[in-house]
Short mmCIF file of C-alpha atoms and ligand atoms in Angstrom, two decimals:
data_model
loop_
_atom_site.label_atom_id
_atom_site.label_comp_id
_atom_site.label_asym_id
_atom_site.label_seq_id
_atom_site.Cartn_x
_atom_site.Cartn_y
_atom_site.Cartn_z
CA UNK A 1 12.96 -12.49 -17.55
CA UNK A 2 13.78 -14.58 -14.51
CA UNK A 3 17.28 -14.38 -13.00
CA UNK A 4 18.23 -17.47 -11.01
CA UNK A 5 20.99 -16.73 -8.48
CA UNK A 6 23.62 -19.23 -7.38
CA UNK A 7 23.26 -20.90 -3.98
CA UNK A 8 26.46 -19.05 -3.05
CA UNK A 9 25.16 -15.59 -4.08
CA UNK A 10 25.58 -12.88 -1.46
CA UNK A 11 23.13 -10.09 -0.56
CA UNK A 12 25.42 -7.69 -2.46
CA UNK A 13 25.15 -9.85 -5.59
CA UNK A 14 21.35 -9.80 -5.33
CA UNK A 15 21.30 -6.03 -4.75
CA UNK A 16 23.58 -5.45 -7.76
CA UNK A 17 21.22 -7.38 -10.06
CA UNK A 18 18.19 -5.49 -8.69
CA UNK A 19 19.99 -2.20 -9.40
CA UNK A 20 20.71 -3.22 -12.99
CA UNK A 21 17.08 -4.20 -13.57
CA UNK A 22 15.67 -1.03 -12.02
CA UNK A 23 18.12 1.14 -13.96
CA UNK A 24 16.26 0.33 -17.21
CA UNK A 25 12.84 1.04 -15.72
CA UNK A 26 11.76 -2.56 -15.08
CA UNK A 27 10.60 -3.75 -11.67
CA UNK A 28 12.53 -6.39 -9.72
CA UNK A 29 10.46 -9.01 -7.95
CA UNK A 30 12.60 -10.96 -5.50
CA UNK A 31 11.67 -14.39 -4.21
CA UNK A 32 13.98 -15.92 -1.61
CA UNK A 33 13.90 -19.69 -1.31
CA UNK A 34 15.79 -21.88 1.11
CA UNK A 35 18.55 -22.51 -1.39
CA UNK A 36 18.23 -20.03 -4.23
CA UNK A 37 16.97 -16.54 -4.78
CA UNK A 38 14.97 -15.79 -7.93
CA UNK A 39 14.71 -12.26 -9.30
CA UNK A 40 11.91 -11.60 -11.77
CA UNK A 41 12.43 -8.62 -14.09
CA UNK A 42 8.87 -7.34 -14.59
CA UNK A 43 8.18 -5.04 -17.52
CA UNK A 44 7.18 -5.05 -21.16
CA UNK A 45 8.74 -6.87 -24.10
CA UNK A 46 11.31 -4.10 -24.63
CA UNK A 47 12.45 -4.49 -21.01
CA UNK A 48 12.65 -8.24 -21.58
CA UNK A 49 14.87 -7.75 -24.64
CA UNK A 50 16.97 -5.21 -22.77
CA UNK A 51 17.54 -7.54 -19.81
CA UNK A 52 18.43 -10.36 -22.23
CA UNK A 53 21.16 -8.15 -23.70
CA UNK A 54 22.58 -7.05 -20.35
CA UNK A 55 24.95 -9.95 -19.93
CA UNK A 56 23.68 -10.71 -16.42
CA UNK A 57 24.88 -14.30 -16.82
CA UNK A 58 28.43 -13.03 -16.34
CA UNK A 59 27.68 -11.11 -13.13
CA UNK A 60 28.80 -12.34 -9.68
CA UNK A 61 26.27 -14.63 -8.04
CA UNK A 62 24.13 -15.13 -11.18
CA UNK A 63 23.57 -18.75 -12.19
CA UNK A 64 21.39 -18.35 -15.29
CA UNK A 65 18.73 -16.19 -16.91
CA UNK A 66 15.42 -17.62 -18.16
CA UNK A 67 13.30 -15.73 -20.73
CA UNK A 68 9.60 -15.59 -19.88
CA UNK A 69 8.08 -13.78 -22.88
CA UNK A 70 8.55 -14.95 -26.45
CA UNK A 71 10.75 -12.52 -28.40
CA UNK A 72 8.17 -12.37 -31.22
CA UNK A 73 4.81 -10.86 -30.48
CA UNK A 74 3.10 -10.14 -33.81
CA UNK A 75 3.75 -13.68 -35.07
CA UNK A 76 2.66 -15.34 -31.84
CA UNK A 77 -0.46 -17.50 -31.66
CA UNK A 78 -1.62 -15.59 -28.56
CA UNK A 79 -1.92 -12.42 -30.62
CA UNK A 80 -4.78 -14.11 -32.51
CA UNK A 81 -6.11 -15.75 -29.33
CA UNK A 82 -5.15 -19.18 -30.61
CA UNK A 83 -6.83 -18.79 -34.01
CA UNK A 84 -4.76 -19.50 -37.13
CA UNK A 85 -4.73 -16.75 -39.76
CA UNK A 86 -6.30 -17.42 -43.14
CA UNK A 87 -4.50 -15.40 -45.81
CA UNK A 88 -5.92 -14.42 -49.17
CA UNK A 89 -3.30 -14.94 -51.89
CA UNK A 90 -4.88 -13.20 -54.89
CA UNK A 91 -8.15 -15.01 -54.21
CA UNK A 92 -6.62 -18.27 -52.96
CA UNK A 93 -7.22 -18.92 -49.24
CA UNK A 94 -4.43 -20.55 -47.22
CA UNK A 95 -4.26 -21.33 -43.49
CA UNK A 96 -6.79 -22.62 -41.00
CA UNK A 97 -8.80 -25.27 -42.85
CA UNK A 98 -7.52 -24.13 -46.25
CA UNK A 99 -4.74 -26.00 -48.02
CA UNK A 100 -3.04 -24.75 -51.20
CA UNK A 101 -0.69 -26.51 -53.59
CA UNK A 102 1.92 -24.22 -55.16
CA UNK A 103 3.77 -25.71 -58.11
CA UNK A 104 5.98 -24.79 -61.01
CA UNK A 105 9.52 -24.96 -62.31
CA UNK A 106 12.56 -24.27 -60.22
CA UNK A 107 13.58 -21.67 -62.76
CA UNK A 108 11.94 -19.90 -65.65
CA UNK A 109 14.09 -21.16 -68.53
CA UNK A 110 12.10 -20.46 -71.69
CA UNK A 111 8.65 -19.48 -72.92
CA UNK A 112 7.69 -23.03 -73.92
CA UNK A 113 8.89 -24.56 -70.66
CA UNK A 114 7.12 -21.94 -68.54
CA UNK A 115 3.80 -22.05 -70.38
CA UNK A 116 3.76 -25.86 -70.57
CA UNK A 117 4.42 -26.13 -66.85
CA UNK A 118 1.78 -23.54 -66.00
CA UNK A 119 -0.80 -25.45 -68.06
CA UNK A 120 0.08 -28.72 -66.29
CA UNK A 121 -0.15 -27.03 -62.88
CA UNK A 122 -3.54 -25.59 -63.74
CA UNK A 123 -4.84 -28.85 -65.23
CA UNK A 124 -3.92 -30.65 -62.00
CA UNK A 125 -6.01 -28.15 -60.04
CA UNK A 126 -3.12 -26.49 -58.18
CA UNK A 127 -4.13 -22.86 -57.56
CA UNK A 128 -0.73 -21.12 -57.50
CA UNK A 129 2.26 -21.09 -59.86
CA UNK A 130 5.86 -20.89 -58.65
CA UNK A 131 8.94 -20.08 -60.73
CA UNK A 132 12.23 -18.28 -60.18
CA UNK A 133 13.53 -15.45 -62.32
CA UNK A 134 16.26 -14.53 -59.84
CA UNK A 135 18.01 -17.65 -58.59
CA UNK A 136 20.19 -17.92 -55.48
CA UNK A 137 22.88 -20.31 -56.77
CA UNK A 138 25.71 -21.68 -54.68
CA UNK A 139 28.16 -21.11 -57.53
CA UNK A 140 28.50 -17.73 -59.22
CA UNK A 141 29.26 -19.69 -62.44
CA UNK A 142 25.85 -21.42 -62.45
CA UNK A 143 22.84 -20.05 -64.33
CA UNK A 144 21.54 -17.11 -62.31
CA UNK A 145 18.04 -16.88 -63.78
CA UNK A 146 16.53 -14.89 -66.65
CA UNK A 147 15.84 -11.84 -64.47
CA UNK A 148 13.35 -9.39 -65.99
CA UNK A 149 12.84 -11.59 -69.04
CA UNK A 150 11.84 -14.38 -66.64
CA UNK A 151 9.36 -12.06 -64.95
CA UNK A 152 7.80 -11.28 -68.33
CA UNK A 153 7.35 -14.99 -69.02
CA UNK A 154 5.74 -15.48 -65.62
CA UNK A 155 3.38 -12.59 -66.39
CA UNK A 156 2.40 -14.29 -69.65
CA UNK A 157 1.83 -17.62 -67.88
CA UNK A 158 -0.32 -15.84 -65.32
CA UNK A 159 -2.35 -14.11 -68.00
CA UNK A 160 -2.96 -17.37 -69.87
CA UNK A 161 -3.83 -19.56 -66.90
CA UNK A 162 -5.14 -17.10 -64.34
CA UNK A 163 -2.77 -18.67 -61.78
CA UNK A 164 -1.35 -16.21 -59.23
CA UNK A 165 2.46 -16.25 -59.16
CA UNK A 166 4.99 -16.92 -56.40
CA UNK A 167 8.51 -15.75 -57.28
CA UNK A 168 11.69 -14.97 -55.41
CA UNK A 169 13.14 -11.54 -54.72
CA UNK A 170 16.83 -11.61 -53.87
CA UNK A 171 17.78 -7.97 -54.12
CA UNK A 172 15.69 -4.99 -53.12
CA UNK A 173 16.81 -3.22 -56.31
CA UNK A 174 14.56 -5.64 -58.22
CA UNK A 175 11.52 -4.96 -56.05
CA UNK A 176 9.62 -2.85 -58.60
CA UNK A 177 9.66 -5.33 -61.50
CA UNK A 178 8.97 -8.23 -59.11
CA UNK A 179 5.95 -6.40 -57.69
CA UNK A 180 4.52 -6.15 -61.19
CA UNK A 181 4.06 -9.90 -61.47
CA UNK A 182 4.41 -11.48 -58.01
CA UNK A 183 1.23 -12.20 -56.08
CA UNK A 184 3.46 -13.70 -53.40
CA UNK A 185 7.10 -12.72 -52.96
CA UNK A 186 9.41 -15.54 -51.96
CA UNK A 187 12.33 -14.86 -49.65
CA UNK A 188 14.84 -17.66 -50.14
CA UNK A 189 16.43 -19.66 -47.36
CA UNK A 190 19.73 -17.85 -47.84
CA UNK A 191 18.07 -14.49 -47.34
CA UNK A 192 15.95 -15.39 -44.33
CA UNK A 193 18.09 -13.20 -42.12
CA UNK A 194 18.53 -10.35 -44.60
CA UNK A 195 16.80 -7.89 -42.32
CA UNK A 196 16.90 -4.87 -44.62
CA UNK A 197 15.28 -6.95 -47.37
CA UNK A 198 12.60 -8.22 -44.95
CA UNK A 199 11.85 -4.67 -43.82
CA UNK A 200 11.44 -3.45 -47.42
CA UNK A 201 9.13 -6.35 -48.20
CA UNK A 202 7.14 -5.52 -45.12
CA UNK A 203 6.65 -2.02 -46.50
CA UNK A 204 5.77 -3.29 -49.97
CA UNK A 205 2.62 -4.87 -48.52
CA UNK A 206 2.57 -7.93 -50.80
CA UNK A 207 2.13 -11.45 -49.35
CA UNK A 208 5.49 -12.97 -48.51
CA UNK A 209 6.66 -16.58 -48.23
CA UNK A 210 9.75 -16.77 -46.02
CA UNK A 211 11.84 -19.90 -46.33
CA UNK A 212 13.61 -21.23 -43.27
CA UNK A 213 17.37 -20.71 -43.35
CA UNK A 214 19.59 -23.75 -43.89
CA UNK A 215 20.62 -23.81 -40.24
CA UNK A 216 17.99 -21.61 -38.64
CA UNK A 217 15.90 -22.37 -35.59
CA UNK A 218 12.13 -21.96 -35.61
CA UNK A 219 12.53 -18.97 -33.33
CA UNK A 220 14.87 -17.32 -35.85
CA UNK A 221 12.31 -18.01 -38.59
CA UNK A 222 9.59 -16.41 -36.50
CA UNK A 223 11.83 -13.40 -35.83
CA UNK A 224 12.32 -13.02 -39.60
CA UNK A 225 8.52 -13.00 -39.98
CA UNK A 226 8.36 -10.42 -37.20
CA UNK A 227 10.45 -8.01 -39.32
CA UNK A 228 7.79 -8.14 -42.07
CA UNK A 229 4.83 -8.00 -39.68
CA UNK A 230 6.34 -5.06 -37.83
CA UNK A 231 6.04 -2.96 -41.00
CA UNK A 232 2.31 -3.62 -41.09
CA UNK A 233 2.34 -6.45 -43.63
CA UNK A 234 0.20 -9.22 -42.13
CA UNK A 235 0.39 -11.60 -45.09
CA UNK A 236 3.32 -13.79 -44.12
CA UNK A 237 3.73 -17.51 -44.85
CA UNK A 238 6.45 -19.60 -43.24
CA UNK A 239 8.15 -22.31 -45.26
CA UNK A 240 10.02 -25.37 -43.98
CA UNK A 241 12.42 -26.49 -46.75
CA UNK A 242 14.85 -28.80 -44.98
CA UNK A 243 17.70 -28.03 -42.63
CA UNK A 244 21.32 -29.13 -42.28
CA UNK A 245 21.90 -32.03 -39.95
CA UNK A 246 24.68 -34.62 -39.58
CA UNK A 247 22.90 -36.91 -42.06
CA UNK A 248 24.61 -37.12 -45.46
CA UNK A 249 22.39 -39.71 -47.18
CA UNK A 250 20.19 -36.95 -48.59
CA UNK A 251 20.56 -33.24 -49.22
CA UNK A 252 18.71 -31.70 -46.26
CA UNK A 253 16.59 -33.09 -43.44
CA UNK A 254 12.95 -32.09 -43.85
CA UNK A 255 11.89 -31.04 -40.38
CA UNK A 256 8.34 -32.38 -40.29
CA UNK A 257 8.10 -31.62 -36.60
CA UNK A 258 8.30 -27.94 -37.48
CA UNK A 259 4.71 -28.17 -38.74
CA UNK A 260 2.90 -29.07 -35.49
CA UNK A 261 5.38 -27.11 -33.39
CA UNK A 262 5.00 -23.90 -35.44
CA UNK A 263 1.25 -24.30 -35.16
CA UNK A 264 1.59 -24.17 -31.39
CA UNK A 265 3.70 -21.02 -31.60
CA UNK A 266 2.25 -18.93 -34.40
CA UNK A 267 -0.95 -18.04 -36.24
CA UNK A 268 0.90 -17.81 -39.57
CA UNK A 269 0.32 -20.49 -42.23
CA UNK A 270 3.04 -23.13 -42.62
CA UNK A 271 4.07 -24.27 -46.10
CA UNK A 272 6.45 -27.15 -46.82
CA UNK A 273 8.92 -27.43 -49.72
CA UNK A 274 9.78 -31.11 -50.18
CA UNK A 275 11.73 -30.49 -53.42
CA UNK A 276 14.66 -28.53 -52.00
CA UNK A 277 14.77 -30.66 -48.88
CA UNK A 278 15.06 -33.91 -50.83
CA UNK A 279 17.04 -32.86 -53.89
CA UNK A 280 15.71 -36.10 -55.41
CA UNK A 281 12.45 -36.74 -57.23
CA UNK A 282 11.75 -40.14 -55.62
CA UNK A 283 11.57 -38.59 -52.15
CA UNK A 284 9.31 -35.67 -53.06
CA UNK A 285 5.97 -37.47 -52.95
CA UNK A 286 6.41 -39.34 -49.65
CA UNK A 287 7.58 -36.12 -48.00
CA UNK A 288 4.64 -34.20 -49.51
CA UNK A 289 2.12 -36.74 -48.23
CA UNK A 290 3.65 -36.71 -44.76
CA UNK A 291 3.71 -32.92 -44.63
CA UNK A 292 0.11 -32.58 -45.81
CA UNK A 293 -1.10 -35.23 -43.35
CA UNK A 294 0.83 -33.50 -40.56
CA UNK A 295 -1.20 -30.35 -41.12
CA UNK A 296 0.87 -28.21 -43.49
CA UNK A 297 -1.23 -25.38 -44.94
CA UNK A 298 0.45 -25.70 -48.30
CA UNK A 299 3.09 -27.49 -50.33
CA UNK A 300 5.41 -25.68 -52.73
CA UNK A 301 6.84 -28.14 -55.19
CA UNK A 302 8.94 -28.10 -58.37
CA UNK A 303 7.53 -29.45 -61.66
CA UNK A 304 9.07 -29.45 -65.14
CA UNK A 305 7.83 -30.73 -68.51
CA UNK A 306 11.17 -32.44 -69.08
CA UNK A 307 13.16 -32.54 -65.82
CA UNK A 308 16.20 -34.21 -67.46
CA UNK A 309 16.65 -31.07 -69.55
CA UNK A 310 16.21 -28.61 -66.67
CA UNK A 311 18.98 -26.04 -66.22
CA UNK A 312 18.61 -26.10 -62.46
CA UNK A 313 17.54 -28.76 -59.92
CA UNK A 314 16.98 -31.38 -62.64
CA UNK A 315 17.07 -34.32 -60.21
CA UNK A 316 14.26 -33.12 -57.99
CA UNK A 317 11.63 -31.66 -60.30
CA UNK A 318 8.48 -33.74 -60.71
CA UNK A 319 7.47 -34.70 -64.25
CA UNK A 320 4.62 -32.51 -65.49
CA UNK A 321 3.02 -35.61 -67.05
CA UNK A 322 2.80 -37.23 -63.58
CA UNK A 323 1.77 -34.12 -61.71
CA UNK A 324 -2.03 -34.53 -61.73
CA UNK A 325 -1.85 -37.89 -59.92
CA UNK A 326 0.57 -36.46 -57.39
CA UNK A 327 -1.71 -33.47 -56.77
CA UNK A 328 -4.72 -35.77 -56.15
CA UNK A 329 -2.79 -37.83 -53.60
CA UNK A 330 -1.48 -34.73 -51.81
CA UNK A 331 -4.98 -33.27 -51.56
CA UNK A 332 -6.20 -36.58 -50.09
CA UNK A 333 -3.43 -36.37 -47.47
CA UNK A 334 -4.42 -32.77 -46.65
CA UNK A 335 -7.99 -33.98 -46.17
CA UNK A 336 -6.70 -36.38 -43.49
CA UNK A 337 -5.59 -33.29 -41.59
CA UNK A 338 -9.08 -31.82 -41.95
CA UNK A 339 -8.18 -29.41 -44.74
CA UNK A 340 -9.93 -28.49 -47.94
CA UNK A 341 -7.71 -27.80 -50.94
CA UNK A 342 -8.13 -24.50 -52.75
CA UNK A 343 -8.99 -25.02 -56.40
CA UNK A 344 -7.40 -23.59 -59.53
CA UNK A 345 -9.09 -20.56 -61.14
CA UNK A 346 -10.94 -22.72 -63.65
CA UNK A 347 -12.51 -24.83 -60.94
CA UNK A 348 -13.19 -21.71 -58.89
CA UNK A 349 -15.07 -20.14 -61.80
CA UNK A 350 -17.15 -23.28 -62.40
C1 LIG B 1 13.71 -22.07 -54.52
O1 LIG B 1 12.62 -22.26 -53.98
O2 LIG B 1 13.81 -21.86 -55.72
C2 LIG B 1 14.94 -22.10 -53.70
C3 LIG B 1 16.11 -21.75 -54.21
O3 LIG B 1 14.75 -22.53 -52.45
P1 LIG B 1 15.63 -22.31 -51.11
O4 LIG B 1 15.79 -20.84 -50.92
O5 LIG B 1 14.76 -22.95 -50.07
O6 LIG B 1 16.92 -23.03 -51.32
MN1 LIG B 2 15.05 -25.21 -57.21
#
């Protein structure tokens, strides 16, 4: 941490800051310029966090405080010496040069709908199936998901197609049944800062996809990942799914810049969800192509055999009958970014 003193700071002000820094066991490195004095607080990351919390900005003579170290260390790119991590999601590689398409319904609604979607996803060569059994709905009066029955249907779809499953966990009390079917546990945008949930998932040791909060910064997203990594779970995927901005012409603003910027900050794979960002089917493909071409490691997208009849997110789900063409075009866009798309189990076996 670097403390920049005001031009009007007195020697007593400087001495008081040095005392505060030394009191926590950090070393104070003072550099006196013609106009301003800079005080570096030298120590480890815990010292850095401690100094950040000290409220030095309110002390006499202090102008501002500049952090030097990133607050996340396990998620940082430096930890892997600049190399992106390649994760193994039940046999499907993602990250580095490996791209993976994750697709399926917003919500598990029925056996027919789930199995038909899973078959379409597999036929299009997408290697992972998504589907929610526990749904985070804005209204408590909306359909909340089939719960354990939904998990059973996902298990059946997985058995039939061989596709590993991505599904959301909202409440740690449902962890056990979710672990029985989920190859990747999804943490929804609204739970990105549910730190007790993140800690439990970290301990569960299953790959986790963390969705960016509706109004969260990239640093906050990385700190959420840090909670999981800190428990020893290295299999963390970050997901950009659109953020709130002043724009009202569409539901959320897909932050495409998050892709290259996260890649400069972290070794973790970056997945993009164009469906929840757009809220509209016609925008899903252009956003998917842009995200894949910008270097996303994966796309998680909603597909339904009959979107008009969907209980949830009807306007944004892609038509299963059109999914294979979409998947081909997305893979071509990923190839522009130098990535090879992971294949579905059938193609893998061939
Ligand atoms: C979802 O993926 O089903 C979902 C609800 O997404 P989000 O948490 O990003 O809104
Ligand atoms: Mn949805």
